[in-house]
PDB file of C-alpha atoms in Angstrom:
ATOM      1  CA  MET Y 252     -20.821  47.763-115.619  1.00 52.00           C
ATOM      2  CA  LYS Y 253     -24.550  47.687-114.407  1.00 55.00           C
ATOM      3  CA  LYS Y 254     -25.060  44.276-115.590  1.00 60.00           C
ATOM      4  CA  LEU Y 255     -21.932  43.088-113.466  1.00 51.00           C
ATOM      5  CA  LEU Y 256     -23.147  45.040-110.452  1.00 48.00           C
ATOM      6  CA  PHE Y 257     -26.468  43.502-110.820  1.00 53.00           C
ATOM      7  CA  SER Y 258     -25.004  39.922-110.919  1.00 54.00           C
ATOM      8  CA  ILE Y 259     -23.008  40.510-107.964  1.00 51.00           C
ATOM      9  CA  ILE Y 260     -25.976  41.685-105.880  1.00 51.00           C
ATOM     10  CA  ALA Y 261     -28.086  38.858-107.042  1.00 52.00           C
ATOM     11  CA  MET Y 262     -25.620  36.206-106.499  1.00 53.00           C
ATOM     12  CA  LEU Y 263     -25.201  37.611-102.710  1.00 48.00           C
ATOM     13  CA  LEU Y 264     -28.790  37.574-102.364  1.00 49.00           C
ATOM     14  CA  ILE Y 265     -29.186  33.950-103.577  1.00 50.00           C
ATOM     15  CA  GLY Y 266     -26.588  32.916-101.391  1.00 47.00           C
ATOM     16  CA  THR Y 267     -28.102  34.490 -98.351  1.00 44.00           C
ATOM     17  CA  THR Y 268     -31.389  32.769 -99.170  1.00 41.00           C
ATOM     18  CA  ALA Y 269     -29.826  29.618 -99.758  1.00 45.00           C
ATOM     19  CA  VAL Y 270     -27.963  29.625 -96.323  1.00 46.00           C
ATOM     20  CA  GLN Y 271     -31.310  30.803 -94.491  1.00 44.00           C
ATOM     21  CA  ALA Y 272     -33.603  28.229 -96.237  1.00 40.00           C
ATOM     22  CA  GLN Y 273     -31.175  25.590 -95.207  1.00 59.00           C
ATOM     23  CA  GLY Y 274     -31.034  26.915 -91.812  1.00 79.00           C
ATOM     24  CA  PHE Y 275     -29.241  25.698 -88.711  1.00 89.00           C
ATOM     25  CA  LYS Y 276     -31.926  26.229 -86.067  1.00 93.00           C
ATOM     26  CA  GLY Y 277     -31.548  23.717 -83.399  1.00 94.00           C
ATOM     27  CA  LYS Y 278     -28.529  22.299 -84.423  1.00 96.00           C
ATOM     28  CA  TRP Y 279     -25.381  22.111 -82.019  1.00 97.00           C
ATOM     29  CA  PHE Y 280     -21.834  22.921 -82.699  1.00 97.00           C
ATOM     30  CA  ILE Y 281     -18.426  22.110 -81.186  1.00 97.00           C
ATOM     31  CA  MET Y 282     -15.635  24.526 -82.311  1.00 95.00           C
ATOM     32  CA  GLY Y 283     -11.823  24.748 -81.511  1.00 92.00           C
ATOM     33  CA  GLU Y 284     -10.219  27.988 -81.931  1.00 85.00           C
ATOM     34  CA  ALA Y 285      -6.525  28.891 -81.884  1.00 84.00           C
ATOM     35  CA  GLY Y 286      -4.567  31.918 -82.268  1.00 81.00           C
ATOM     36  CA  TYR Y 287      -0.925  33.136 -82.551  1.00 82.00           C
ATOM     37  CA  SER Y 288       0.743  36.742 -82.941  1.00 79.00           C
ATOM     38  CA  THR Y 289       4.021  38.400 -82.318  1.00 81.00           C
ATOM     39  CA  GLN Y 290       5.057  42.127 -82.193  1.00 78.00           C
ATOM     40  CA  SER Y 291       8.199  43.950 -81.787  1.00 70.00           C
ATOM     41  CA  ASP Y 292      10.339  41.528 -83.926  1.00 78.00           C
ATOM     42  CA  GLY Y 293       9.097  38.541 -82.074  1.00 75.00           C
ATOM     43  CA  ASN Y 294       9.648  40.081 -78.438  1.00 86.00           C
ATOM     44  CA  ILE Y 295       6.098  40.034 -77.682  1.00 88.00           C
ATOM     45  CA  GLN Y 296       3.949  37.052 -78.307  1.00 88.00           C
ATOM     46  CA  HIS Y 297       0.445  36.370 -77.658  1.00 85.00           C
ATOM     47  CA  TYR Y 298      -1.296  32.799 -77.910  1.00 88.00           C
ATOM     48  CA  SER Y 299      -4.889  31.379 -77.427  1.00 88.00           C
ATOM     49  CA  VAL Y 300      -6.901  28.178 -77.545  1.00 92.00           C
ATOM     50  CA  LEU Y 301     -10.374  28.287 -77.153  1.00 92.00           C
ATOM     51  CA  PRO Y 302     -12.752  25.517 -77.444  1.00 96.00           C
ATOM     52  CA  VAL Y 303     -16.279  26.518 -77.899  1.00 96.00           C
ATOM     53  CA  VAL Y 304     -19.777  24.514 -77.562  1.00 98.00           C
ATOM     54  CA  GLY Y 305     -22.799  26.437 -78.759  1.00 97.00           C
ATOM     55  CA  THR Y 306     -26.308  26.200 -80.466  1.00 98.00           C
ATOM     56  CA  PHE Y 307     -28.190  27.869 -83.068  1.00 97.00           C
ATOM     57  CA  VAL Y 308     -31.175  29.624 -81.876  1.00 97.00           C
ATOM     58  CA  ALA Y 309     -32.238  31.002 -85.285  1.00 96.00           C
ATOM     59  CA  PRO Y 310     -31.443  29.846 -88.847  1.00 94.00           C
ATOM     60  CA  THR Y 311     -28.655  31.987 -88.903  1.00 94.00           C
ATOM     61  CA  THR Y 312     -28.016  32.928 -85.412  1.00 97.00           C
ATOM     62  CA  ALA Y 313     -25.826  30.979 -82.558  1.00 97.00           C
ATOM     63  CA  ILE Y 314     -25.053  31.474 -79.280  1.00 98.00           C
ATOM     64  CA  GLY Y 315     -22.082  29.700 -77.308  1.00 98.00           C
ATOM     65  CA  LEU Y 316     -19.743  29.423 -74.371  1.00 98.00           C
ATOM     66  CA  GLY Y 317     -15.893  28.966 -74.861  1.00 96.00           C
ATOM     67  CA  VAL Y 318     -13.552  28.058 -72.001  1.00 97.00           C
ATOM     68  CA  GLY Y 319      -9.684  28.259 -72.538  1.00 96.00           C
ATOM     69  CA  TYR Y 320      -6.280  29.779 -72.373  1.00 96.00           C
ATOM     70  CA  LEU Y 321      -4.699  32.901 -73.080  1.00 91.00           C
ATOM     71  CA  GLY Y 322      -0.957  33.463 -72.991  1.00 93.00           C
ATOM     72  CA  GLN Y 323       1.456  36.510 -73.484  1.00 90.00           C
ATOM     73  CA  LYS Y 324       5.267  36.490 -73.318  1.00 92.00           C
ATOM     74  CA  ASP Y 325       7.332  39.910 -73.468  1.00 90.00           C
ATOM     75  CA  LYS Y 326      10.938  39.994 -73.811  1.00 89.00           C
ATOM     76  CA  THR Y 327      11.119  43.551 -74.991  1.00 87.00           C
ATOM     77  CA  VAL Y 328      13.442  44.930 -71.925  1.00 86.00           C
ATOM     78  CA  PRO Y 329      16.936  42.988 -72.024  1.00 87.00           C
ATOM     79  CA  ASN Y 330      17.382  40.345 -69.203  1.00 87.00           C
ATOM     80  CA  VAL Y 331      13.709  40.623 -68.145  1.00 89.00           C
ATOM     81  CA  VAL Y 332      10.849  38.243 -69.311  1.00 90.00           C
ATOM     82  CA  GLY Y 333       7.230  39.111 -68.514  1.00 90.00           C
ATOM     83  CA  LYS Y 334       4.535  36.283 -68.866  1.00 93.00           C
ATOM     84  CA  GLU Y 335       0.768  36.647 -68.483  1.00 92.00           C
ATOM     85  CA  GLU Y 336      -1.530  33.363 -68.310  1.00 95.00           C
ATOM     86  CA  ALA Y 337      -5.092  33.445 -67.867  1.00 95.00           C
ATOM     87  CA  PHE Y 338      -8.020  31.100 -67.800  1.00 96.00           C
ATOM     88  CA  ILE Y 339     -10.907  32.529 -70.111  1.00 95.00           C
ATOM     89  CA  VAL Y 340     -14.624  31.947 -70.203  1.00 97.00           C
ATOM     90  CA  GLN Y 341     -16.256  33.482 -72.924  1.00 96.00           C
ATOM     91  CA  PRO Y 342     -19.936  33.633 -73.761  1.00 98.00           C
ATOM     92  CA  LEU Y 343     -20.735  34.860 -77.430  1.00 97.00           C
ATOM     93  CA  ALA Y 344     -23.219  35.119 -79.978  1.00 98.00           C
ATOM     94  CA  ARG Y 345     -22.948  35.282 -83.748  1.00 97.00           C
ATOM     95  CA  LYS Y 346     -24.899  36.152 -86.717  1.00 97.00           C
ATOM     96  CA  TYR Y 347     -24.190  34.624 -90.213  1.00 96.00           C
ATOM     97  CA  TRP Y 348     -24.801  35.817 -93.692  1.00 95.00           C
ATOM     98  CA  GLY Y 349     -24.415  33.443 -96.845  1.00 94.00           C
ATOM     99  CA  ILE Y 350     -22.296  34.266 -99.662  1.00 94.00           C
ATOM    100  CA  THR Y 351     -22.513  30.786-101.438  1.00 92.00           C
ATOM    101  CA  ASP Y 352     -23.968  27.371-100.017  1.00 87.00           C
ATOM    102  CA  ASN Y 353     -20.360  26.872 -98.546  1.00 91.00           C
ATOM    103  CA  PHE Y 354     -19.110  30.177 -97.751  1.00 95.00           C
ATOM    104  CA  LEU Y 355     -20.554  32.390 -95.057  1.00 96.00           C
ATOM    105  CA  ILE Y 356     -19.369  35.718 -93.251  1.00 96.00           C
ATOM    106  CA  PHE Y 357     -20.288  36.406 -89.520  1.00 97.00           C
ATOM    107  CA  GLY Y 358     -20.281  39.098 -86.834  1.00 96.00           C
ATOM    108  CA  GLN Y 359     -19.685  38.013 -83.401  1.00 96.00           C
ATOM    109  CA  ALA Y 360     -20.148  39.454 -80.004  1.00 96.00           C
ATOM    110  CA  ALA Y 361     -18.132  38.095 -77.177  1.00 95.00           C
ATOM    111  CA  VAL Y 362     -17.863  38.816 -73.420  1.00 95.00           C
ATOM    112  CA  PRO Y 363     -14.619  37.476 -72.216  1.00 93.00           C
ATOM    113  CA  LEU Y 364     -13.832  36.930 -68.509  1.00 95.00           C
ATOM    114  CA  THR Y 365     -10.307  36.272 -67.550  1.00 94.00           C
ATOM    115  CA  PHE Y 366      -8.673  34.981 -64.454  1.00 96.00           C
ATOM    116  CA  GLY Y 367      -4.748  34.900 -64.352  1.00 95.00           C
ATOM    117  CA  LYS Y 368      -1.236  35.611 -63.185  1.00 95.00           C
ATOM    118  CA  ASN Y 369       1.471  38.100 -64.494  1.00 90.00           C
ATOM    119  CA  THR Y 370       4.926  36.777 -63.536  1.00 91.00           C
ATOM    120  CA  ILE Y 371       8.004  39.143 -64.135  1.00 90.00           C
ATOM    121  CA  ASP Y 372      11.525  37.426 -64.119  1.00 90.00           C
ATOM    122  CA  ALA Y 373      14.213  40.074 -63.950  1.00 88.00           C
ATOM    123  CA  ASN Y 374      17.766  38.525 -63.689  1.00 87.00           C
ATOM    124  CA  GLY Y 375      16.318  35.367 -61.936  1.00 85.00           C
ATOM    125  CA  VAL Y 376      14.364  37.479 -59.531  1.00 89.00           C
ATOM    126  CA  LYS Y 377      10.583  36.590 -60.095  1.00 90.00           C
ATOM    127  CA  ALA Y 378       7.501  38.744 -58.894  1.00 90.00           C
ATOM    128  CA  ASP Y 379       3.925  37.336 -59.441  1.00 91.00           C
ATOM    129  CA  SER Y 380       0.456  39.050 -59.267  1.00 91.00           C
ATOM    130  CA  LYS Y 381      -3.134  37.678 -60.034  1.00 94.00           C
ATOM    131  CA  PHE Y 382      -5.560  39.704 -61.906  1.00 93.00           C
ATOM    132  CA  THR Y 383      -9.345  39.192 -63.305  1.00 92.00           C
ATOM    133  CA  GLY Y 384     -10.503  40.847 -66.491  1.00 92.00           C
ATOM    134  CA  TYR Y 385     -13.554  41.393 -68.427  1.00 92.00           C
ATOM    135  CA  GLY Y 386     -14.518  43.112 -71.703  1.00 92.00           C
ATOM    136  CA  VAL Y 387     -16.564  43.216 -74.690  1.00 92.00           C
ATOM    137  CA  GLN Y 388     -15.176  42.122 -78.221  1.00 90.00           C
ATOM    138  CA  LEU Y 389     -16.553  42.604 -81.828  1.00 92.00           C
ATOM    139  CA  SER Y 390     -15.019  40.378 -84.366  1.00 91.00           C
ATOM    140  CA  PRO Y 391     -15.711  39.475 -87.862  1.00 94.00           C
ATOM    141  CA  GLY Y 392     -15.071  36.308 -89.784  1.00 94.00           C
ATOM    142  CA  ILE Y 393     -15.325  33.993 -92.442  1.00 96.00           C
ATOM    143  CA  ASP Y 394     -16.444  30.267 -92.493  1.00 95.00           C
ATOM    144  CA  TYR Y 395     -16.051  27.768 -95.200  1.00 96.00           C
ATOM    145  CA  PHE Y 396     -18.246  24.606 -95.135  1.00 94.00           C
ATOM    146  CA  MET Y 397     -16.201  21.329 -96.406  1.00 94.00           C
ATOM    147  CA  SER Y 398     -19.123  19.208 -95.801  1.00 92.00           C
ATOM    148  CA  SER Y 399     -22.667  19.489 -93.953  1.00 89.00           C
ATOM    149  CA  HIS Y 400     -21.051  18.778 -90.718  1.00 93.00           C
ATOM    150  CA  PHE Y 401     -17.234  20.255 -90.914  1.00 95.00           C
ATOM    151  CA  SER Y 402     -16.162  23.972 -91.569  1.00 96.00           C
ATOM    152  CA  ILE Y 403     -13.271  25.961 -91.150  1.00 96.00           C
ATOM    153  CA  GLU Y 404     -13.179  29.657 -90.022  1.00 94.00           C
ATOM    154  CA  ALA Y 405     -11.055  32.668 -89.650  1.00 91.00           C
ATOM    155  CA  SER Y 406     -11.747  35.759 -87.304  1.00 88.00           C
ATOM    156  CA  PHE Y 407     -10.128  38.743 -86.002  1.00 79.00           C
ATOM    157  CA  GLY Y 408     -10.972  41.297 -83.475  1.00 76.00           C
ATOM    158  CA  LEU Y 409     -12.132  44.546 -84.831  1.00 77.00           C
ATOM    159  CA  VAL Y 410     -13.329  46.446 -81.916  1.00 84.00           C
ATOM    160  CA  GLY Y 411     -12.514  45.707 -78.382  1.00 83.00           C
ATOM    161  CA  TRP Y 412     -12.854  47.116 -74.797  1.00 83.00           C
ATOM    162  CA  SER Y 413     -11.392  45.432 -71.679  1.00 82.00           C
ATOM    163  CA  ALA Y 414     -10.720  46.049 -68.031  1.00 83.00           C
ATOM    164  CA  VAL Y 415      -8.008  44.410 -66.036  1.00 85.00           C
ATOM    165  CA  LYS Y 416      -8.047  44.560 -61.973  1.00 82.00           C
ATOM    166  CA  PRO Y 417      -4.800  43.556 -60.274  1.00 84.00           C
ATOM    167  CA  LYS Y 418      -5.495  41.605 -56.884  1.00 84.00           C
ATOM    168  CA  ASP Y 419      -3.742  44.682 -55.265  1.00 81.00           C
ATOM    169  CA  GLY Y 420      -4.276  47.529 -57.560  1.00 78.00           C
ATOM    170  CA  GLU Y 421      -6.305  49.776 -59.810  1.00 80.00           C
ATOM    171  CA  THR Y 422      -8.389  48.822 -62.850  1.00 79.00           C
ATOM    172  CA  ALA Y 423      -6.902  49.389 -66.073  1.00 80.00           C
ATOM    173  CA  ASN Y 424      -8.992  49.940 -69.117  1.00 75.00           C
ATOM    174  CA  ASP Y 425      -8.078  49.268 -72.762  1.00 75.00           C
ATOM    175  CA  PHE Y 426     -10.113  50.328 -75.936  1.00 72.00           C
ATOM    176  CA  ASN Y 427      -8.834  49.292 -79.527  1.00 69.00           C
ATOM    177  CA  ILE Y 428     -10.379  49.546 -82.761  1.00 72.00           C
ATOM    178  CA  GLY Y 429      -8.500  47.973 -85.715  1.00 64.00           C
ATOM    179  CA  VAL Y 430      -7.159  44.509 -86.865  1.00 58.00           C
ATOM    180  CA  ASN Y 431      -6.146  42.670 -83.550  1.00 51.00           C
ATOM    181  CA  SER Y 432      -7.999  44.394 -80.913  1.00 46.00           C
ATOM    182  CA  GLY Y 433      -9.475  43.388 -77.906  1.00 44.00           C
ATOM    183  CA  PHE Y 434      -8.541  40.617 -75.634  1.00 44.00           C
ATOM    184  CA  GLN Y 435      -7.489  37.940 -77.986  1.00 48.00           C
ATOM    185  CA  ASN Y 436      -4.970  39.507 -80.251  1.00 53.00           C
ATOM    186  CA  GLY Y 437      -4.201  37.915 -83.932  1.00 63.00           C
ATOM    187  CA  VAL Y 438      -6.169  36.347 -86.109  1.00 76.00           C
ATOM    188  CA  LYS Y 439      -7.804  33.163 -84.923  1.00 81.00           C
ATOM    189  CA  PHE Y 440      -8.486  30.009 -86.999  1.00 87.00           C
ATOM    190  CA  GLY Y 441     -11.141  27.226 -86.058  1.00 90.00           C
ATOM    191  CA  LEU Y 442     -12.489  24.040 -86.932  1.00 94.00           C
ATOM    192  CA  LYS Y 443     -16.088  23.369 -86.578  1.00 96.00           C
ATOM    193  CA  TYR Y 444     -18.472  20.261 -86.071  1.00 97.00           C
ATOM    194  CA  ILE Y 445     -22.010  20.820 -86.527  1.00 95.00           C
ATOM    195  CA  PHE Y 446     -24.618  18.125 -85.517  1.00 94.00           C
TER     196      PHE Y 446
END
């Protein structure tokens, strides 16, 4: 058992060293990220699209900026449909750890800023309200390199705090811990090109 444990630890250390020796410092990346999740038997749907551009400021540390779209549709109340659509600007920072030369895990800290509109349609009568939001989100993820320039990744919200301010209303705060927390609910998948 001790030999197995020692072998696993040695492989993790060698994998981390290999990725750090390869290093990405000075390289740029373009990434597209998309997510979708449902709740309450499909009556609540969350979706997101977030293109990101970034650069590696150290061999295993990257910063970036995402600009995209978030949406939610809620049909839990009969004859009432609630929609939320938002434009998102999201600065982020990531730290990578190598497991093997092609497989990495990462931790991401992001500060999403949203600007959007809520629409409620109750039996054909519509009401709209605009809002702004901000928050902090911590997300773990995995990254698999298919080649030296392309990788696929998956991540999910682990810890999230957000505040939403309606145009004519009080700010509402939300804090979540666990899978699917934060501004962007659900597992997100992405494709990244490094150059």
